Short mmCIF file of C-alpha atoms and ligand atoms in Angstrom, two decimals:
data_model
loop_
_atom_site.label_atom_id
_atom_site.label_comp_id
_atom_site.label_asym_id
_atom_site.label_seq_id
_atom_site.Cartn_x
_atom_site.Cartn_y
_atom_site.Cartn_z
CA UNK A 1 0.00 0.00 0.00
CA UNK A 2 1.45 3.18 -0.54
CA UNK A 3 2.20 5.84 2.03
CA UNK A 4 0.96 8.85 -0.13
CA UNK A 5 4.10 10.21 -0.59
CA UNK A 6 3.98 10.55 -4.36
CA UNK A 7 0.12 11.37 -4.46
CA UNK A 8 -0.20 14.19 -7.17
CA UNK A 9 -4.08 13.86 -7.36
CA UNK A 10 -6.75 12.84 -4.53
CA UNK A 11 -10.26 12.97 -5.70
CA UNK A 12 -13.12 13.40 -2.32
CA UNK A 13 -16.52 11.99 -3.27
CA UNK A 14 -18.89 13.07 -1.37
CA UNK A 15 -20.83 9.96 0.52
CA UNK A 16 -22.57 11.55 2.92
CA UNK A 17 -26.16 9.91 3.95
CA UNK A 18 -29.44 12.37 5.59
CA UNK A 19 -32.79 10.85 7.14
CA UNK A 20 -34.48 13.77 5.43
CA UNK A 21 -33.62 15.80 2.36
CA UNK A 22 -31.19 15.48 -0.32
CA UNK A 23 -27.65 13.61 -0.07
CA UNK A 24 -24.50 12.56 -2.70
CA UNK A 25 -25.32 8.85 -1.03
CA UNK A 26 -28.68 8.86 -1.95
CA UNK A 27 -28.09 9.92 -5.58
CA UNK A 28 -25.58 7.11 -5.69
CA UNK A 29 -22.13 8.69 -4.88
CA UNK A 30 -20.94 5.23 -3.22
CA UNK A 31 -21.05 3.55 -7.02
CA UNK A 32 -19.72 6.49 -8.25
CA UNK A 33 -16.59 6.50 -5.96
CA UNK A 34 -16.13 2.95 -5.63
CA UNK A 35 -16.11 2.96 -9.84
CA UNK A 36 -13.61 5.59 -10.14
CA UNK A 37 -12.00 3.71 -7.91
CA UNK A 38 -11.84 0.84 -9.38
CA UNK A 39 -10.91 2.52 -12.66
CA UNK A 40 -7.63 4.29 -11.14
CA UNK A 41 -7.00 0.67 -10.28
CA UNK A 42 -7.31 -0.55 -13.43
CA UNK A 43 -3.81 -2.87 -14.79
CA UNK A 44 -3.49 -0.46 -18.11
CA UNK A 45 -2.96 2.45 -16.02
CA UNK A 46 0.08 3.39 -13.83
CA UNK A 47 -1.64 5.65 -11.32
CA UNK A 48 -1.17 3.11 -8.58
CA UNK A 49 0.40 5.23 -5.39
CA UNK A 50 -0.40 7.96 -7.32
CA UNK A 51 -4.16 8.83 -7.20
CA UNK A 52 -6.44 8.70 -4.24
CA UNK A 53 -10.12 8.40 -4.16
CA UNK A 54 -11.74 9.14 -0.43
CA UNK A 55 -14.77 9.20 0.54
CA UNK A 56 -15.57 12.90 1.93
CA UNK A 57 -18.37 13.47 4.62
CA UNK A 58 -20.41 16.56 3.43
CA UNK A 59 -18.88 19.14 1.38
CA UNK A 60 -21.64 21.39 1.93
CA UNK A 61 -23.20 21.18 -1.56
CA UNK A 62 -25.77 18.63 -1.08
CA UNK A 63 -28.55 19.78 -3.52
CA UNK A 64 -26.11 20.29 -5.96
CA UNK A 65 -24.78 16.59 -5.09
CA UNK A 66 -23.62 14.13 -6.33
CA UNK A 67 -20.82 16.56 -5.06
CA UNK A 68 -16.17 15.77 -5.38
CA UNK A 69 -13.53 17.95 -5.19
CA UNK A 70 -10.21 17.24 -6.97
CA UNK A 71 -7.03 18.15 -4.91
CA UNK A 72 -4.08 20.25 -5.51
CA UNK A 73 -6.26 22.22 -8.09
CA UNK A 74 -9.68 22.72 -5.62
CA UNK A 75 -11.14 21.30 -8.80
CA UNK A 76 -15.03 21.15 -7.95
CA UNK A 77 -17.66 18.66 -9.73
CA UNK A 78 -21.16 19.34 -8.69
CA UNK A 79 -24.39 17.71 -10.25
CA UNK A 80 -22.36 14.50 -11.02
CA UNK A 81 -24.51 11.09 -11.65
CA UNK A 82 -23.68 7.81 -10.53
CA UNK A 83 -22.78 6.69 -13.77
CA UNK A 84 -20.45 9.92 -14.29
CA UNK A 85 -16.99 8.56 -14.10
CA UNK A 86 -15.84 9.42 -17.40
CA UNK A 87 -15.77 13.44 -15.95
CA UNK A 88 -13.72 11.75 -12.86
CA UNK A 89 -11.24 9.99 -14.87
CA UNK A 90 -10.67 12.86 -17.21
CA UNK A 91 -9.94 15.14 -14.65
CA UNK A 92 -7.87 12.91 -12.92
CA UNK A 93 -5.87 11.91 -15.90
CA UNK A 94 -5.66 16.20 -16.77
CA UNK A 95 -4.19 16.68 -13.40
CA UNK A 96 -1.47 13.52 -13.63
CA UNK A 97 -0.57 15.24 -17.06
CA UNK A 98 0.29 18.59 -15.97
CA UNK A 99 2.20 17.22 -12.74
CA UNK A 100 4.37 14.58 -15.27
S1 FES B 1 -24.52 15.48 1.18
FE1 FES B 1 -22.99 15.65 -0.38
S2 FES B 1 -22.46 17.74 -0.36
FE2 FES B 1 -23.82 17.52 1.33
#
């Protein structure tokens, strides 16, 4: 496992759950994290120790959810489906290419 020492991206998806009114978990942001997830995994790519994808408690933009924030850049995503990896993984990869 790495230690994050040579993390150059680390992507927060919001997972946060409410009893009563809107939420990222409830408009599927666990998929959507565990998929980008999986992708950044994935044996083509050589992101390992490199990317990190947390889960983030509420990042205070819960009607605009599914909501992530991409880190160094503050990169916000707002409105994101749980289908919507393909935004993820291009930001990710745009952030990897400007660090390289
Ligand atoms: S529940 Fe996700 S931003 Fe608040």
């Amino acid at each position: 496992m790495s230690d994050g020492r040579n993390l150059e991206a680390h992507l927060f998806v919001c997972t946060n759950a409410r009893e009563k009114g809107q939420s990222c978990q409830a408009k599927g942001s666990l998929e959507l994290r565990e998929n980008v997830k999986k992708l950044c995994q994935g044996k083509d790519r050589d992101w390992h120790g490199r990317v990190r994808v947390n889960t983030a408690g509420c990042l205070g933009r819960c009607e605009e959810g599914i909501a992530a924030v991409l880190y160094p850049q503050a990169q916000w995503f707002t409105g994101l489906q749980k289908d919507d990896t393909r935004a993820l993984e291009t930001a990710l990869s745009a952030c990897l290419d400007r660090r390289s």
